[in-house]
Amino acid sequence: MTDPRLEGRAVKRIAFSAEQLSARVAELGREITAAYPEGELIVLGLLKGSFIFLSDLVRCINRPIKVDFLVASSYGNEMVSSGFVRLVYDPETELEGKDILLVEDIVDSGRTLSKVIEVLQARNPRSLEICALLDKHIATHLAYPPKFIGFQAPDEFLVGYGLDHAESFRHLPYIASLQ
Ligand code: IMP
Ligand code: MG
């Protein structure tokens, strides 16, 4: 497959097509809408990886929400987790007493999530849940398993729909592994 966005690389396998993604994201939006009947809901996107997923997802949530972001940095340019997590931007929205839905692109080791959850818990939200587009199911002992999961992901390095390799390929409308 030749895709001019791939910088000369080739797709090994399309893991999730644009059609599969949009159908599942619409379902997730319906699940989330049904799960939060009332109260103030803050949807917190964990940047940068969640930016495309979040923008599609919030348009499928049929109730009032507020959107904010959080930036954590866990990977360098390597394809393996360094286990190092740094908070670069903190949400400015008041979180105390609010329902918080943290939106994440992919759960791999779960280290990023554990660290971010710790920070958010300290703000005393009314509830705190996670929505992850993909779960690699490597992190089996998460104190906070995601309540909403788009897909189980294969244990391969994936790019596209927000996921990057060294900041490239985030703009692919599908999710793929590369050669
Ligand atoms: P964790 O802390 O090991 O769970 O890693 C989570 C973060 O690593 C995600 O938010 C992604 O930014 C990145 N990541 C993990 N797996 C992949 C992958 O297959 N492709 C691209 N980024 C990934
Ligand atoms: Mg990344």
PDB file of N, CA, C and O and ligand atoms in Angstrom, residues 46 48-49 74-75 79 81 83 85 104-113 136 139 154 156-159 163-165 170, ligand 1:
ATOM      1  N   LEU A  46      -5.895  13.506  27.313  1.00  0.00           N
ATOM      2  CA  LEU A  46      -4.468  13.382  27.599  1.00  0.00           C
ATOM      3  C   LEU A  46      -3.710  13.558  26.280  1.00  0.00           C
ATOM      4  O   LEU A  46      -3.775  12.710  25.385  1.00  0.00           O
ATOM      5  N   LYS A  48      -0.374  14.217  23.677  1.00  0.00           N
ATOM      6  CA  LYS A  48      -1.006  14.630  22.445  1.00  0.00           C
ATOM      7  C   LYS A  48      -1.825  13.516  21.815  1.00  0.00           C
ATOM      8  O   LYS A  48      -2.676  13.761  20.987  1.00  0.00           O
ATOM      9  N   GLY A  49      -1.536  12.283  22.182  1.00  0.00           N
ATOM     10  CA  GLY A  49      -2.082  11.122  21.479  1.00  0.00           C
ATOM     11  C   GLY A  49      -3.591  11.050  21.340  1.00  0.00           C
ATOM     12  O   GLY A  49      -4.096  10.449  20.404  1.00  0.00           O
ATOM     13  N   SER A  74       5.699  10.655  28.270  1.00  0.00           N
ATOM     14  CA  SER A  74       6.215   9.401  28.814  1.00  0.00           C
ATOM     15  C   SER A  74       7.217   8.721  27.896  1.00  0.00           C
ATOM     16  O   SER A  74       8.016   7.921  28.335  1.00  0.00           O
ATOM     17  N   TYR A  75       7.162   9.033  26.612  1.00  0.00           N
ATOM     18  CA  TYR A  75       8.040   8.352  25.673  1.00  0.00           C
ATOM     19  C   TYR A  75       8.983   9.370  25.069  1.00  0.00           C
ATOM     20  O   TYR A  75       8.599  10.506  24.862  1.00  0.00           O
ATOM     21  N   MET A  79      10.525   3.284  20.558  1.00  0.00           N
ATOM     22  CA  MET A  79       9.290   2.520  20.413  1.00  0.00           C
ATOM     23  C   MET A  79       9.005   1.690  21.671  1.00  0.00           C
ATOM     24  O   MET A  79       8.126   0.862  21.681  1.00  0.00           O
ATOM     25  N   SER A  81       8.555   1.779  26.097  1.00  0.00           N
ATOM     26  CA  SER A  81       8.260   2.674  27.205  1.00  0.00           C
ATOM     27  C   SER A  81       9.499   2.882  28.064  1.00  0.00           C
ATOM     28  O   SER A  81      10.180   1.937  28.429  1.00  0.00           O
ATOM     29  N   GLY A  83       9.154   4.429  30.941  1.00  0.00           N
ATOM     30  CA  GLY A  83       8.646   4.424  32.307  1.00  0.00           C
ATOM     31  C   GLY A  83       8.765   5.780  32.985  1.00  0.00           C
ATOM     32  O   GLY A  83       8.475   5.942  34.154  1.00  0.00           O
ATOM     33  N   VAL A  85       7.504   9.575  33.365  1.00  0.00           N
ATOM     34  CA  VAL A  85       6.318  10.366  33.085  1.00  0.00           C
ATOM     35  C   VAL A  85       6.483  11.766  33.642  1.00  0.00           C
ATOM     36  O   VAL A  85       6.897  11.952  34.779  1.00  0.00           O
ATOM     37  N   GLU A 104      -7.729   8.769  26.909  1.00  0.00           N
ATOM     38  CA  GLU A 104      -6.358   8.361  26.616  1.00  0.00           C
ATOM     39  C   GLU A 104      -6.352   7.623  25.273  1.00  0.00           C
ATOM     40  O   GLU A 104      -7.326   6.963  24.916  1.00  0.00           O
ATOM     41  N   ASP A 105      -5.262   7.728  24.529  1.00  0.00           N
ATOM     42  CA  ASP A 105      -5.192   7.028  23.247  1.00  0.00           C
ATOM     43  C   ASP A 105      -5.017   5.523  23.430  1.00  0.00           C
ATOM     44  O   ASP A 105      -5.781   4.724  22.919  1.00  0.00           O
ATOM     45  N   ILE A 106      -3.979   5.140  24.180  1.00  0.00           N
ATOM     46  CA  ILE A 106      -3.657   3.719  24.284  1.00  0.00           C
ATOM     47  C   ILE A 106      -3.038   3.423  25.645  1.00  0.00           C
ATOM     48  O   ILE A 106      -2.246   4.210  26.145  1.00  0.00           O
ATOM     49  N   VAL A 107      -3.451   2.323  26.241  1.00  0.00           N
ATOM     50  CA  VAL A 107      -2.844   1.877  27.496  1.00  0.00           C
ATOM     51  C   VAL A 107      -1.874   0.759  27.159  1.00  0.00           C
ATOM     52  O   VAL A 107      -2.253  -0.269  26.604  1.00  0.00           O
ATOM     53  N   ASP A 108      -0.605   1.004  27.481  1.00  0.00           N
ATOM     54  CA  ASP A 108       0.440   0.014  27.207  1.00  0.00           C
ATOM     55  C   ASP A 108       0.898  -0.549  28.557  1.00  0.00           C
ATOM     56  O   ASP A 108       0.287  -1.484  29.076  1.00  0.00           O
ATOM     57  N   SER A 109       1.920   0.025  29.164  1.00  0.00           N
ATOM     58  CA  SER A 109       2.348  -0.450  30.491  1.00  0.00           C
ATOM     59  C   SER A 109       1.411   0.064  31.584  1.00  0.00           C
ATOM     60  O   SER A 109       1.378  -0.474  32.680  1.00  0.00           O
ATOM     61  N   GLY A 110       0.666   1.130  31.291  1.00  0.00           N
ATOM     62  CA  GLY A 110      -0.216   1.733  32.283  1.00  0.00           C
ATOM     63  C   GLY A 110       0.486   2.745  33.180  1.00  0.00           C
ATOM     64  O   GLY A 110      -0.141   3.339  34.049  1.00  0.00           O
ATOM     65  N   ARG A 111       1.750   2.990  32.957  1.00  0.00           N
ATOM     66  CA  ARG A 111       2.501   3.905  33.828  1.00  0.00           C
ATOM     67  C   ARG A 111       2.020   5.339  33.699  1.00  0.00           C
ATOM     68  O   ARG A 111       1.898   6.044  34.682  1.00  0.00           O
ATOM     69  N   THR A 112       1.768   5.759  32.470  1.00  0.00           N
ATOM     70  CA  THR A 112       1.292   7.126  32.251  1.00  0.00           C
ATOM     71  C   THR A 112      -0.003   7.336  33.021  1.00  0.00           C
ATOM     72  O   THR A 112      -0.160   8.307  33.764  1.00  0.00           O
ATOM     73  N   LEU A 113      -0.928   6.389  32.855  1.00  0.00           N
ATOM     74  CA  LEU A 113      -2.224   6.486  33.513  1.00  0.00           C
ATOM     75  C   LEU A 113      -2.097   6.545  35.023  1.00  0.00           C
ATOM     76  O   LEU A 113      -2.721   7.393  35.664  1.00  0.00           O
ATOM     77  N   LYS A 136      -3.740  -2.443  25.260  1.00  0.00           N
ATOM     78  CA  LYS A 136      -2.865  -3.552  24.840  1.00  0.00           C
ATOM     79  C   LYS A 136      -2.923  -4.732  25.816  1.00  0.00           C
ATOM     80  O   LYS A 136      -2.325  -5.775  25.565  1.00  0.00           O
ATOM     81  N   ALA A 139      -0.921  -4.132  30.926  1.00  0.00           N
ATOM     82  CA  ALA A 139      -1.056  -3.690  32.309  1.00  0.00           C
ATOM     83  C   ALA A 139      -2.238  -4.414  32.935  1.00  0.00           C
ATOM     84  O   ALA A 139      -3.383  -4.047  32.731  1.00  0.00           O
ATOM     85  N   PRO A 154      -3.554  -5.126  19.384  1.00  0.00           N
ATOM     86  CA  PRO A 154      -2.500  -6.127  19.269  1.00  0.00           C
ATOM     87  C   PRO A 154      -1.211  -5.586  19.883  1.00  0.00           C
ATOM     88  O   PRO A 154      -1.026  -4.371  19.950  1.00  0.00           O
ATOM     89  N   GLU A 156       1.638  -4.633  19.143  1.00  0.00           N
ATOM     90  CA  GLU A 156       2.496  -4.168  18.053  1.00  0.00           C
ATOM     91  C   GLU A 156       2.582  -2.667  18.213  1.00  0.00           C
ATOM     92  O   GLU A 156       1.672  -2.065  18.800  1.00  0.00           O
ATOM     93  N   PHE A 157       3.601  -2.049  17.658  1.00  0.00           N
ATOM     94  CA  PHE A 157       3.673  -0.593  17.719  1.00  0.00           C
ATOM     95  C   PHE A 157       2.751  -0.009  16.657  1.00  0.00           C
ATOM     96  O   PHE A 157       2.907  -0.273  15.465  1.00  0.00           O
ATOM     97  N   LEU A 158       1.768   0.783  17.094  1.00  0.00           N
ATOM     98  CA  LEU A 158       0.727   1.285  16.206  1.00  0.00           C
ATOM     99  C   LEU A 158       0.871   2.790  15.989  1.00  0.00           C
ATOM    100  O   LEU A 158       1.286   3.507  16.904  1.00  0.00           O
ATOM    101  N   VAL A 159       0.517   3.229  14.795  1.00  0.00           N
ATOM    102  CA  VAL A 159       0.515   4.666  14.498  1.00  0.00           C
ATOM    103  C   VAL A 159      -0.798   5.047  13.823  1.00  0.00           C
ATOM    104  O   VAL A 159      -1.481   4.210  13.240  1.00  0.00           O
ATOM    105  N   LEU A 163      -1.937   8.523  17.245  1.00  0.00           N
ATOM    106  CA  LEU A 163      -0.739   7.804  17.711  1.00  0.00           C
ATOM    107  C   LEU A 163       0.441   8.110  16.801  1.00  0.00           C
ATOM    108  O   LEU A 163       0.310   8.099  15.579  1.00  0.00           O
ATOM    109  N   ASP A 164       1.586   8.341  17.424  1.00  0.00           N
ATOM    110  CA  ASP A 164       2.748   8.746  16.642  1.00  0.00           C
ATOM    111  C   ASP A 164       3.909   7.783  16.781  1.00  0.00           C
ATOM    112  O   ASP A 164       3.980   6.969  17.700  1.00  0.00           O
ATOM    113  N   HIS A 165       4.839   7.921  15.839  1.00  0.00           N
ATOM    114  CA  HIS A 165       6.196   7.437  16.042  1.00  0.00           C
ATOM    115  C   HIS A 165       7.087   8.641  15.809  1.00  0.00           C
ATOM    116  O   HIS A 165       7.129   9.177  14.699  1.00  0.00           O
ATOM    117  N   ARG A 170       0.657  10.920  13.068  1.00  0.00           N
ATOM    118  CA  ARG A 170      -0.540  11.142  13.890  1.00  0.00           C
ATOM    119  C   ARG A 170      -1.768  11.402  13.025  1.00  0.00           C
ATOM    120  O   ARG A 170      -2.899  11.169  13.454  1.00  0.00           O
TER     121      ARG A 170
HETATM  122  P1  IMP B   1       2.153   3.473  28.990  1.00  0.00           P
HETATM  123  O1  IMP B   1       2.506   4.501  30.023  1.00  0.00           O
HETATM  124  O2  IMP B   1       3.239   2.445  28.819  1.00  0.00           O
HETATM  125  O3  IMP B   1       0.796   2.833  29.213  1.00  0.00           O
HETATM  126  O4  IMP B   1       2.168   4.203  27.589  1.00  0.00           O
HETATM  127  C1  IMP B   1       1.117   4.978  27.190  1.00  0.00           C
HETATM  128  C2  IMP B   1       1.532   5.995  26.147  1.00  0.00           C
HETATM  129  O5  IMP B   1       2.590   5.514  25.333  1.00  0.00           O
HETATM  130  C3  IMP B   1       0.371   6.246  25.210  1.00  0.00           C
HETATM  131  O6  IMP B   1      -0.416   7.318  25.665  1.00  0.00           O
HETATM  132  C4  IMP B   1       1.060   6.534  23.896  1.00  0.00           C
HETATM  133  O7  IMP B   1       1.358   7.905  23.776  1.00  0.00           O
HETATM  134  C5  IMP B   1       2.341   5.734  23.972  1.00  0.00           C
HETATM  135  N1  IMP B   1       2.200   4.434  23.277  1.00  0.00           N
HETATM  136  C6  IMP B   1       2.047   3.209  23.819  1.00  0.00           C
HETATM  137  N2  IMP B   1       1.930   2.259  22.884  1.00  0.00           N
HETATM  138  C7  IMP B   1       2.007   2.904  21.697  1.00  0.00           C
HETATM  139  C8  IMP B   1       1.935   2.476  20.321  1.00  0.00           C
HETATM  140  O8  IMP B   1       1.765   1.287  19.970  1.00  0.00           O
HETATM  141  N3  IMP B   1       2.049   3.456  19.380  1.00  0.00           N
HETATM  142  C9  IMP B   1       2.217   4.767  19.689  1.00  0.00           C
HETATM  143  N4  IMP B   1       2.270   5.210  20.952  1.00  0.00           N
HETATM  144  C10 IMP B   1       2.181   4.294  21.947  1.00  0.00           C
END
